[in-house]
Short mmCIF file of C-alpha atoms and ligand atoms in Angstrom, two decimals:
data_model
loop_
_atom_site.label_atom_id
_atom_site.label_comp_id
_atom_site.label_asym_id
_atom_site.label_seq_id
_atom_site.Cartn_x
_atom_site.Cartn_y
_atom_site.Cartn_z
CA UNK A 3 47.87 12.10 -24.55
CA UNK A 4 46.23 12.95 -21.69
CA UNK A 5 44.22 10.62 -19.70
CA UNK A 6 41.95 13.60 -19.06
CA UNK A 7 41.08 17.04 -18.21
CA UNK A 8 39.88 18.72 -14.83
CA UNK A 9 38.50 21.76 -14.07
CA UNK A 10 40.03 22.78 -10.67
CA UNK A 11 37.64 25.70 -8.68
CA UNK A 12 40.11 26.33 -5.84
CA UNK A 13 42.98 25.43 -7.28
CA UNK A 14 45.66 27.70 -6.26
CA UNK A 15 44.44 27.13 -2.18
CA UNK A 16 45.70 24.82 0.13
CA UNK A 17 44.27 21.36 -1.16
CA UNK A 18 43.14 22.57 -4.76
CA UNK A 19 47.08 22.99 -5.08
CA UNK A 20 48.28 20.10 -4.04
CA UNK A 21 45.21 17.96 -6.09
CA UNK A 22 46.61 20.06 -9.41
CA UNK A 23 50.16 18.94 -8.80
CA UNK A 24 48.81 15.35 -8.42
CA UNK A 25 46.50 15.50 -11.38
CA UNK A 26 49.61 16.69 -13.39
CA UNK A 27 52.13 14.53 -12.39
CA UNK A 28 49.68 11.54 -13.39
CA UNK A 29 49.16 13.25 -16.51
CA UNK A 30 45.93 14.54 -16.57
CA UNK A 31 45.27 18.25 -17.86
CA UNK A 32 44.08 20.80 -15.31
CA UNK A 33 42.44 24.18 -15.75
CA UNK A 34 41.98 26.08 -12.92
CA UNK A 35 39.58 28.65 -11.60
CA UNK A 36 39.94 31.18 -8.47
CA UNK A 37 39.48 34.32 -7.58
CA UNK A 38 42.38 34.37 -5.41
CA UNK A 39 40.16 35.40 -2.16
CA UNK A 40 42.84 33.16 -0.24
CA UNK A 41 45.78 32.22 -2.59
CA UNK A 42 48.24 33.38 -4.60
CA UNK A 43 48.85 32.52 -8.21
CA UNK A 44 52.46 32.14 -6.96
CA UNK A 45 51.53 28.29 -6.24
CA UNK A 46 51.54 28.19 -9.87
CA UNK A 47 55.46 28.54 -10.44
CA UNK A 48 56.25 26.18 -7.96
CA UNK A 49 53.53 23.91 -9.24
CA UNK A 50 55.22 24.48 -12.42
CA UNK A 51 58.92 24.08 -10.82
CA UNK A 52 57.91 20.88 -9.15
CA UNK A 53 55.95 19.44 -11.73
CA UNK A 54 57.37 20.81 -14.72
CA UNK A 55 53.72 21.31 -16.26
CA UNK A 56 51.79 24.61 -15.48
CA UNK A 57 47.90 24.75 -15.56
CA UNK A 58 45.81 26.75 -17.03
CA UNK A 59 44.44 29.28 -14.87
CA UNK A 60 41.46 31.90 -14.85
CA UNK A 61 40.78 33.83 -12.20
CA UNK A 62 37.19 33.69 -11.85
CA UNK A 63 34.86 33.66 -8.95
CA UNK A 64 32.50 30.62 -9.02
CA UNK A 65 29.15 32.60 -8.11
CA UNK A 66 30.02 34.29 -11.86
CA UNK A 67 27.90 32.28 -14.34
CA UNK A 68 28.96 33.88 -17.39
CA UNK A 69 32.61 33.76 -16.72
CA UNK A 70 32.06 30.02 -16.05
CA UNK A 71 30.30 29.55 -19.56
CA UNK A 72 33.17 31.02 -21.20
CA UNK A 73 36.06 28.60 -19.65
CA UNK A 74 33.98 25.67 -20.17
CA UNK A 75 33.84 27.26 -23.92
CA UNK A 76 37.47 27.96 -24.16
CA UNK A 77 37.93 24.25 -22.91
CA UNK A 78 35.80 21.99 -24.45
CA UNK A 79 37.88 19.02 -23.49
CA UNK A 80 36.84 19.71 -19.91
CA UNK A 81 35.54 15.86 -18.77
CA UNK A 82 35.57 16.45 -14.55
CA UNK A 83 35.47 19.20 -12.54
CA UNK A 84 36.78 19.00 -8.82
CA UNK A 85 35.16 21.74 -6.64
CA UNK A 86 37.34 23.18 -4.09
CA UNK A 87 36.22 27.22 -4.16
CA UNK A 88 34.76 28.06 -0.81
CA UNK A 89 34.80 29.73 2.52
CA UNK A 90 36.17 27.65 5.22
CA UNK A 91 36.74 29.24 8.66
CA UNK A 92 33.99 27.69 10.97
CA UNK A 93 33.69 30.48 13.15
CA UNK A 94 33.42 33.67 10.71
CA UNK A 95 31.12 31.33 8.99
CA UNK A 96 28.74 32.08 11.93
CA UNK A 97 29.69 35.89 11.95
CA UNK A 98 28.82 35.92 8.26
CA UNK A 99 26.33 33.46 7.52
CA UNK A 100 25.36 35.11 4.32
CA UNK A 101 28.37 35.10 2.59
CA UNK A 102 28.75 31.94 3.41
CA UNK A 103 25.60 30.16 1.86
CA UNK A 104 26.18 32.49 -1.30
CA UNK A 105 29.55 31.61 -1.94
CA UNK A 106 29.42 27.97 -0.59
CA UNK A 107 26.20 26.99 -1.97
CA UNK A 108 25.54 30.11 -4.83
CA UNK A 109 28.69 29.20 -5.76
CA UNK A 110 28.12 25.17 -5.90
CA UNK A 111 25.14 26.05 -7.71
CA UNK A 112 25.97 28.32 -10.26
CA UNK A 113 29.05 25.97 -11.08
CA UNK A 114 26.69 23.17 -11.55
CA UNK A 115 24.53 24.97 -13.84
CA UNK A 116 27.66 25.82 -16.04
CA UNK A 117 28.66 22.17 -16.17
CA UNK A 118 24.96 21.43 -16.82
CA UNK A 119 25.16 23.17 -19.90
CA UNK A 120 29.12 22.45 -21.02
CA UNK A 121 27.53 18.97 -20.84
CA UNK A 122 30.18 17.83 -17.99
CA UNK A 123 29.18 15.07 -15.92
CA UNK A 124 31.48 14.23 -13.01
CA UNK A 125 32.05 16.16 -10.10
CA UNK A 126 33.99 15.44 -7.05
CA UNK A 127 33.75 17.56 -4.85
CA UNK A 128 35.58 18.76 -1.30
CA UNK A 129 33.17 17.97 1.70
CA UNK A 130 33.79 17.90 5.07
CA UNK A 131 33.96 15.76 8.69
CA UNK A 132 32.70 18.52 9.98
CA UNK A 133 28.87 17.69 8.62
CA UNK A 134 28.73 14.44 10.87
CA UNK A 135 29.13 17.18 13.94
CA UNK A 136 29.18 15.23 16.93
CA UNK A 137 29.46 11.49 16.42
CA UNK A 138 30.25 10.56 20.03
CA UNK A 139 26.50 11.06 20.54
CA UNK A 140 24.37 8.33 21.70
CA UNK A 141 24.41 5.78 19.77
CA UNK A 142 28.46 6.89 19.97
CA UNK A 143 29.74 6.25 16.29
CA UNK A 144 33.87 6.90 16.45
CA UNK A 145 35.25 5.61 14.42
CA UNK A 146 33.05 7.84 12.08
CA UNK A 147 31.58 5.26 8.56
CA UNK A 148 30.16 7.22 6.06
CA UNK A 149 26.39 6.04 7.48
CA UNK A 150 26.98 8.01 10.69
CA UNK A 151 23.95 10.51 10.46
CA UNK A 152 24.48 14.27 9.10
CA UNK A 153 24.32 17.03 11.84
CA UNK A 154 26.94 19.79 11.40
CA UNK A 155 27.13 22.08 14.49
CA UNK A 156 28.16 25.55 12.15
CA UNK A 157 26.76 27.36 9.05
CA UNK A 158 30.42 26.31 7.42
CA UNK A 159 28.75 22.64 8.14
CA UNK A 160 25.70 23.76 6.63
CA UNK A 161 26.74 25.32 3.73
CA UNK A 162 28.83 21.39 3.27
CA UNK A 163 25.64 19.74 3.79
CA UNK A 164 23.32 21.86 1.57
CA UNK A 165 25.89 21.16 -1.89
CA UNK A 166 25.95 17.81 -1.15
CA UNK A 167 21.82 17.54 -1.68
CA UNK A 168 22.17 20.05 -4.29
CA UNK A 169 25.00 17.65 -6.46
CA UNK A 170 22.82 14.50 -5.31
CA UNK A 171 19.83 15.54 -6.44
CA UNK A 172 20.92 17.29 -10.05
CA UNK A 173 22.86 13.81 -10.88
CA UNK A 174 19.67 12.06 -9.76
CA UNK A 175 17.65 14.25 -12.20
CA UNK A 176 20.20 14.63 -14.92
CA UNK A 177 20.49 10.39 -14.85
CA UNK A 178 16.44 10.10 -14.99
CA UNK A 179 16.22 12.64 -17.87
CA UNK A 180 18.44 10.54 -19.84
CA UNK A 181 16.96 7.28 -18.99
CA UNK A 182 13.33 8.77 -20.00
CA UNK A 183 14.94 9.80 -23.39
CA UNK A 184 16.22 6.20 -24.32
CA UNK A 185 19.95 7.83 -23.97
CA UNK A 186 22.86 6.74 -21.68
CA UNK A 187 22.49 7.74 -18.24
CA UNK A 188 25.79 6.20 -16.63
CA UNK A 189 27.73 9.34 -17.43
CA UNK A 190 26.43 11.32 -14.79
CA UNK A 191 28.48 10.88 -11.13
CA UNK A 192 29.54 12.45 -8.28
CA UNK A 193 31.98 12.13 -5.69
CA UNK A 194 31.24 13.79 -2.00
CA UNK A 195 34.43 13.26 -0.39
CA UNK A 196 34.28 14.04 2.76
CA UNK A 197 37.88 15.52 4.95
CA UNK A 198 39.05 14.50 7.96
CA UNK A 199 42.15 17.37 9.17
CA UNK A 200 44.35 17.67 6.38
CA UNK A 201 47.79 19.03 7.01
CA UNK A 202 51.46 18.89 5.90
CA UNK A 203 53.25 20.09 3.00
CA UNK A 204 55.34 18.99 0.22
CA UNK A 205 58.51 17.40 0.91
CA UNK A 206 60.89 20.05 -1.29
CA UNK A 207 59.45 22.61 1.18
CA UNK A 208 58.28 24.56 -1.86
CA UNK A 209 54.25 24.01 -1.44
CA UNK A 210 52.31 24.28 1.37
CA UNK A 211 49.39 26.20 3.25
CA UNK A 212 49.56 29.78 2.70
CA UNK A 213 46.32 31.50 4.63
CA UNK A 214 45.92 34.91 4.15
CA UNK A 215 44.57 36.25 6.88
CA UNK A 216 45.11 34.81 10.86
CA UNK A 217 45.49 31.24 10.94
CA UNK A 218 42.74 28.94 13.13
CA UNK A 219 43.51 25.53 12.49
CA UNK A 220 45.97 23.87 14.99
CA UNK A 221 48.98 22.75 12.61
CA UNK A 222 49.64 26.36 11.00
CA UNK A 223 49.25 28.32 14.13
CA UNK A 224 51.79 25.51 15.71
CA UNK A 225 54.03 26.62 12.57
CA UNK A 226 53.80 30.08 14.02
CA UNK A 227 54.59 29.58 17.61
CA UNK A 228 57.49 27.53 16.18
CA UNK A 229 58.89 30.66 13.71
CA UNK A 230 58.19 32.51 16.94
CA UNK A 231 55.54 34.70 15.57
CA UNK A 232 53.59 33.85 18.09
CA UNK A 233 54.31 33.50 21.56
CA UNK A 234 52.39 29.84 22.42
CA UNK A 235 49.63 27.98 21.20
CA UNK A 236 45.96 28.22 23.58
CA UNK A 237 44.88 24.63 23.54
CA UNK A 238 41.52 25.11 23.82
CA UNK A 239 40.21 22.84 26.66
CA UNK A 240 41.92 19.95 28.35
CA UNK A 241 39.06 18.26 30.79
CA UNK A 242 37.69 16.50 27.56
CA UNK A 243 37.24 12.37 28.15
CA UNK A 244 40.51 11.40 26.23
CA UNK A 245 43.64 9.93 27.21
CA UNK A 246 45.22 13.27 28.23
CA UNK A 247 41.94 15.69 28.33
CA UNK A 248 42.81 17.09 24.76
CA UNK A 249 40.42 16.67 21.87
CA UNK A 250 41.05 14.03 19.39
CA UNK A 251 41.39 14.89 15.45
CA UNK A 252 42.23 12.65 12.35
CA UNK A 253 45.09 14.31 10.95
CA UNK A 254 45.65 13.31 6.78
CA UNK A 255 48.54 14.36 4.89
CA UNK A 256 47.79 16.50 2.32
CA UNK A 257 49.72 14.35 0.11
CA UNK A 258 47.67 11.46 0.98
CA UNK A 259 44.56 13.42 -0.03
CA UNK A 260 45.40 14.92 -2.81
CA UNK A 261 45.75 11.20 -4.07
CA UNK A 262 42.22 10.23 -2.81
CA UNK A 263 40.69 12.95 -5.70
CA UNK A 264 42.73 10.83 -8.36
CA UNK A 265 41.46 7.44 -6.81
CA UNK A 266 37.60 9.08 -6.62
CA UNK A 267 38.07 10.14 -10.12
CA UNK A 268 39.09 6.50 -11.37
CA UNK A 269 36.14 5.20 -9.39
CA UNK A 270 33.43 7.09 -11.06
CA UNK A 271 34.77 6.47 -14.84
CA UNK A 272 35.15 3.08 -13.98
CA UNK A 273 31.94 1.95 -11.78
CA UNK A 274 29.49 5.41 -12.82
CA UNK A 275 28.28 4.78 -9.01
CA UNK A 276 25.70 7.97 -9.05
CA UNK A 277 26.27 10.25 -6.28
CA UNK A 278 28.70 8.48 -3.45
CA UNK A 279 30.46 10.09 -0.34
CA UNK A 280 33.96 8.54 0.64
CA UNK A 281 35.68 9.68 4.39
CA UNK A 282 38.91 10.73 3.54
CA UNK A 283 41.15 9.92 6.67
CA UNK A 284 43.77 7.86 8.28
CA UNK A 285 41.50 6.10 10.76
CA UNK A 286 43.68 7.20 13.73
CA UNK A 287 42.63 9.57 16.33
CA UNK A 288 45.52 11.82 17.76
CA UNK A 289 44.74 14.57 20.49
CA UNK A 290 45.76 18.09 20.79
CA UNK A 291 49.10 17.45 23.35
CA UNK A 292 50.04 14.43 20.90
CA UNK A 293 49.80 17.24 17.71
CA UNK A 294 52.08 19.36 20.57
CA UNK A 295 54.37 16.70 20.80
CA UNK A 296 55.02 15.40 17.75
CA UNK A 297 55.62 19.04 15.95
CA UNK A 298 57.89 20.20 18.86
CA UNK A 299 59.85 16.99 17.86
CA UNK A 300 60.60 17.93 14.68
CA UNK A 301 61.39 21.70 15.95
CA UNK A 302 63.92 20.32 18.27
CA UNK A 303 62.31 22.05 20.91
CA UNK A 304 59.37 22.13 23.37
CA UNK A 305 56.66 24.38 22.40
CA UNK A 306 55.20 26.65 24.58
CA UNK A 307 51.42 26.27 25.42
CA UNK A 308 48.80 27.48 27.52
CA UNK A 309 45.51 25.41 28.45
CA UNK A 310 42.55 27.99 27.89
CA UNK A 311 38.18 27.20 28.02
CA UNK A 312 37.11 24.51 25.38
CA UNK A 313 36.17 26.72 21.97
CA UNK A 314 32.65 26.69 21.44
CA UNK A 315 31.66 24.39 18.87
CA UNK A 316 34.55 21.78 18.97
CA UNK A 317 33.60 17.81 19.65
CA UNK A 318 35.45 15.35 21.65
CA UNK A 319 36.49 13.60 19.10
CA UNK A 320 36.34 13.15 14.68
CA UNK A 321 38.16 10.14 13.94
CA UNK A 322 37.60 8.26 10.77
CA UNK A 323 36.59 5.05 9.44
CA UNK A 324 37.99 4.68 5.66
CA UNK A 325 37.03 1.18 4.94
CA UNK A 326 34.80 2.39 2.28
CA UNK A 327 37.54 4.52 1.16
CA UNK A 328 39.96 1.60 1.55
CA UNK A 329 37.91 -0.85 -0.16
CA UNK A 330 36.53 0.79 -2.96
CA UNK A 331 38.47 3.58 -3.71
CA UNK A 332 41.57 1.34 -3.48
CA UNK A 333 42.87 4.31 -1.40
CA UNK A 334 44.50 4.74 2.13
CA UNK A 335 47.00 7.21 3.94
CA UNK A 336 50.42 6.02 3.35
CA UNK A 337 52.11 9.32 5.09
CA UNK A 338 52.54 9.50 8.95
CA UNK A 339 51.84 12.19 11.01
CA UNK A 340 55.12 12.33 11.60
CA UNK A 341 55.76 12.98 7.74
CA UNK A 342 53.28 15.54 7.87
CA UNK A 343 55.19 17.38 10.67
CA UNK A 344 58.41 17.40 9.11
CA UNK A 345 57.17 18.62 5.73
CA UNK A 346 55.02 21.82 7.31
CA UNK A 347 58.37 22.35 9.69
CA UNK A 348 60.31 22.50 6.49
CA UNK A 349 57.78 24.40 4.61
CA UNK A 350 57.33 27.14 7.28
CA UNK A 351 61.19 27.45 7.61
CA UNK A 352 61.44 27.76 4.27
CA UNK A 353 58.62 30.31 3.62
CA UNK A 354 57.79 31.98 6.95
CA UNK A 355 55.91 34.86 4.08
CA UNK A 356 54.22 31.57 2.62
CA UNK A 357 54.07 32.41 -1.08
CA UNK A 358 54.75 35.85 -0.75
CA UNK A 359 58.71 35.55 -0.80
CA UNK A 360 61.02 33.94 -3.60
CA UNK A 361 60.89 30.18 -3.49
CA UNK A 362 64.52 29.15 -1.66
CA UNK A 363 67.52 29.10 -4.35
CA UNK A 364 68.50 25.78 -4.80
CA UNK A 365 65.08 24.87 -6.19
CA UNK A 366 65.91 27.92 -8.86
CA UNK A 367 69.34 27.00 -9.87
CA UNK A 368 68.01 22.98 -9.84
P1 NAD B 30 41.72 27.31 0.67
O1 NAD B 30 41.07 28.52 1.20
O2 NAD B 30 43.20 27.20 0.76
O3 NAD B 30 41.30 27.08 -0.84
C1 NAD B 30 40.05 27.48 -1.35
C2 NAD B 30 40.32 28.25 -2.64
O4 NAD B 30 39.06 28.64 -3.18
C3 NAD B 30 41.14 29.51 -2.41
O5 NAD B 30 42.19 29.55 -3.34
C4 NAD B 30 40.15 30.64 -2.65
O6 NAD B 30 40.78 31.79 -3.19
C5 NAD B 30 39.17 29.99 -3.60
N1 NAD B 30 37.82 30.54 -3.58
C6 NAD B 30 37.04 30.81 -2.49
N2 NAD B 30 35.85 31.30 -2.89
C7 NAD B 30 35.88 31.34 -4.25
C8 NAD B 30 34.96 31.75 -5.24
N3 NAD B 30 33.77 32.23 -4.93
N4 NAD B 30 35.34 31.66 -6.55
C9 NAD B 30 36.55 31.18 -6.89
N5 NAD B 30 37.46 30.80 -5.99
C10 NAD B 30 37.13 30.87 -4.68
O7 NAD B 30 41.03 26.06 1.40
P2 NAD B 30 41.44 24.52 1.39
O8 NAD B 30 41.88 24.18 2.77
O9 NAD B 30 42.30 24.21 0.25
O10 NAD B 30 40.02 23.88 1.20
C11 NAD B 30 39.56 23.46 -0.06
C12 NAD B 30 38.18 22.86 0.06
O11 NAD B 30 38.23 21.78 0.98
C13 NAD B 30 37.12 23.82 0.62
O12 NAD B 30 35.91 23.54 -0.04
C14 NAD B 30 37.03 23.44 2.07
O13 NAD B 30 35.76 23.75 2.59
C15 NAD B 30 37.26 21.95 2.00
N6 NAD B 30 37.78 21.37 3.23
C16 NAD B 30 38.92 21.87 3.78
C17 NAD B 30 39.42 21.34 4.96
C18 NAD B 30 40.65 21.91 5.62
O14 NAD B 30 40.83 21.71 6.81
N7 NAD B 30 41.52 22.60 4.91
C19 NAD B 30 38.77 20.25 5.54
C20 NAD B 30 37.60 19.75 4.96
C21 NAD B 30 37.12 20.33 3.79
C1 WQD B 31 41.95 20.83 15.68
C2 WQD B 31 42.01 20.60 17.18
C3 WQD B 31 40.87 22.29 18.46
C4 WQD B 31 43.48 25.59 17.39
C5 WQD B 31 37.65 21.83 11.35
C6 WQD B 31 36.70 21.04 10.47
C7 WQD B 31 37.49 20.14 9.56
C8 WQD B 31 38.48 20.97 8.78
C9 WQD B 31 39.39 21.65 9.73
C10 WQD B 31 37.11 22.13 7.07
C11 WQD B 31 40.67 20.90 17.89
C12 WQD B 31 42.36 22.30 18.75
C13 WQD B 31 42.92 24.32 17.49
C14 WQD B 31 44.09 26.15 18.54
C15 WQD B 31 43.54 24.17 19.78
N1 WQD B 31 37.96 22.03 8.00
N2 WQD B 31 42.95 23.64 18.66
N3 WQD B 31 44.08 25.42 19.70
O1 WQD B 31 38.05 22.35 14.23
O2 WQD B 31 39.05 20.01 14.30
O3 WQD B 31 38.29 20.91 12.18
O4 WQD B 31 38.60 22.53 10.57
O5 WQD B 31 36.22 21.51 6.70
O6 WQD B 31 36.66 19.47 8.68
O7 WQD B 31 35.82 20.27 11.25
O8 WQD B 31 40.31 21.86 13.17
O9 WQD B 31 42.64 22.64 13.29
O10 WQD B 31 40.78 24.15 14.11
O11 WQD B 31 41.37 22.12 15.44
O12 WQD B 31 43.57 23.57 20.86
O13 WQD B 31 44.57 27.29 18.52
O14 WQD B 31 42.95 21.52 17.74
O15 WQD B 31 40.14 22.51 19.64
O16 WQD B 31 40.54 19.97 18.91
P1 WQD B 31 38.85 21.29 13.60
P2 WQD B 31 41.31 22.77 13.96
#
């Protein structure tokens, strides 16, 4: 029997993927919902190939109400949801503000408001490092606890921010209403977990991140300078007050967080903690030359570079401190960096079309 059954918005992208996989191979049942804006329903097969299990999957766009209802309908047995469906590139986010808050927080909204009335009490959802926006302010706070004050520096950050008051507040309300009806309140949770740099793949080099349009984050644009699809990486500033002038990033396999849903999950059936947020990170800074590094390593070759003007909107440095994590959640990284390199080197080899090419044959004929 199953030990229960998640609804997955976002669950063919990047981290919604890998989270399914997890929730499957620790036999929980997963529907999924997506509207495919950046994914492929490929990640399903291989899901499926990995796993041996294939979730359910609707493709549905989160700011739809009425197509909500009807899954929650369809699946009754639905007992979490884990909220991955959003918009994530920091800088469009400021192009496109609008979007942004309508599918980010319309979105978050309208999903709540389905749950609301399925009855479904626990949500976890996919926050952000990016909402503590510069913690080397005075007072400096790196390594980052989960008290560091809020201030994101982007509408992405924002949008972050904004569903996190939204979930705590409907919890709070949805717990009060049920304690001023004589009923059980303790039902009602939510998780705000909140991402450090997630990156890596999976180890069969059959699942990894798959962006469809140009790349921004430093680990898949590396993967393109090393399938030579792009001619060198622009590190953007090196006269930052680090070790070697680079900015400094706390990079999590994905592996590692995909785990940390299943931990936060556990904790809310088993302590019904309210609304809680949880940094989700290794608690080890690495700059932008050390990321260089460590990937060329694992290329076999030096990859070219070329130092460019800091990009507006980065920090010095967003490295985290998990003890809360660690201690509560019984949760902490157990991949390296290193790991993570070698699985998104094997994973871009493998699958320099991402999902849009066959998966590689031996996995077939296995
Ligand atoms: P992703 O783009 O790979 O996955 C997001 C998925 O949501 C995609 O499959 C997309 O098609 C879907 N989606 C977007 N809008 C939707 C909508 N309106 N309705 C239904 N589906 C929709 O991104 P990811 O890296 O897997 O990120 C997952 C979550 O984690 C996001 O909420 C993101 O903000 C958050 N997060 C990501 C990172 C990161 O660096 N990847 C870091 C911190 C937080
Ligand atoms: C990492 C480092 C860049 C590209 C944000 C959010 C985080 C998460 C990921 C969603 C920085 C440098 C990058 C390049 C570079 N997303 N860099 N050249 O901005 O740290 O994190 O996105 O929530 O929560 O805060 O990630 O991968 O873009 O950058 O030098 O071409 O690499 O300056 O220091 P970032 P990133």
């Amino acid at each position: 029997m199953a030990v229960g059954t998640v609804l997955v918005t976002g669950g063919t992208g990047y981290i919604g993927s890998f989270t399914t996989l997890a929730l499957l191979q620790n036999d929980y049942d997963v529907v999924i919902v997506d509207n495919l804006y950046n994914s492929s329903k490929v990640v399903l097969d291989r899901i499926e190939l990995i796993s041996g299990k294939r979730p359910a999957f609707y493709e549905v766009d989160v700011t739809d109400e009425a197509s909500l209802d009807k899954v929650f309908a369809k699946h009754p047995e639905i007992d979490s949801v884990i909220h991955f469906a959003a918009l994530k590139a920091i800088g469009e986010s400021g192009e496109i503000p609008l979007e942004y808050y309508h599918n980010n927080v319309g979105g978050g909204i309208t999903l709540l408001r389905s749950m609301k009335k399925a009855n479904v009490p626990n949500i976890v959802f996919s926050s952000s490092a990016t909402v503590y926006g510069d913690a080397t302010r005075v007072p400096n706070m790196i390594p980052i606890p989960e008290e560091c004050p809020i201030g994101p520096t982007n509408t992405y950050g924002h949008t972050k921010v904004m569903i996190e008051t939204v979930i705590t507040d409907h919890i709070n309300a949805e717990r009060n209403r049920c304690k001023k009806a004589g009923q059980p309140f303790e039902q009602w949770n939510g998780a705000l977990l909140r991402y450090f740099n997630p990156c890596g793949a999976h180890p069969s080099g059959m699942m990894g991140e798959d962006p469809q349009g140009v790349p921004y984050n430093l680990l898949p644009l590396l993967g393109k300078v090393a399938t030579g699809e792009r001619e060198s990486l622009l590190v953007f500033g090196d006269d930052y007050a680090s070790k070697d002038g680079t900015a400094i990033r706390d990079y999590i396999h994905v592996l590692d967080l995909a785990n940390g849903h299943l931990a936060a999950l556990d904790y809310l059936r088993e302590h019904k903690p309210g609304v809680r947020a949880w940094n989700l990170g290794s608690g080890r800074g690495s700059t932008v030359f050390e990321m260089i590094n460590a990937f060329s390593k694992v290329v076999g070759r030096q990859l070219p570079y070329k130092v460019v003007e800091r990009r507006h909107g980065d920090v010095l440095d967003l490295t985290a401190k998990p003890t809360r994590a660690n201690e509560e959640l019984k949760w902490s990284t157990k991949l390296t960096l290193e790991d993570a390199c070698a699985d998104l080197w094997r994973w871009v080899e493998n699958n320099p079309k991402g999902y849009r090419q066959d998966p590689p044959a031996e996995f077939v004929e296995a």
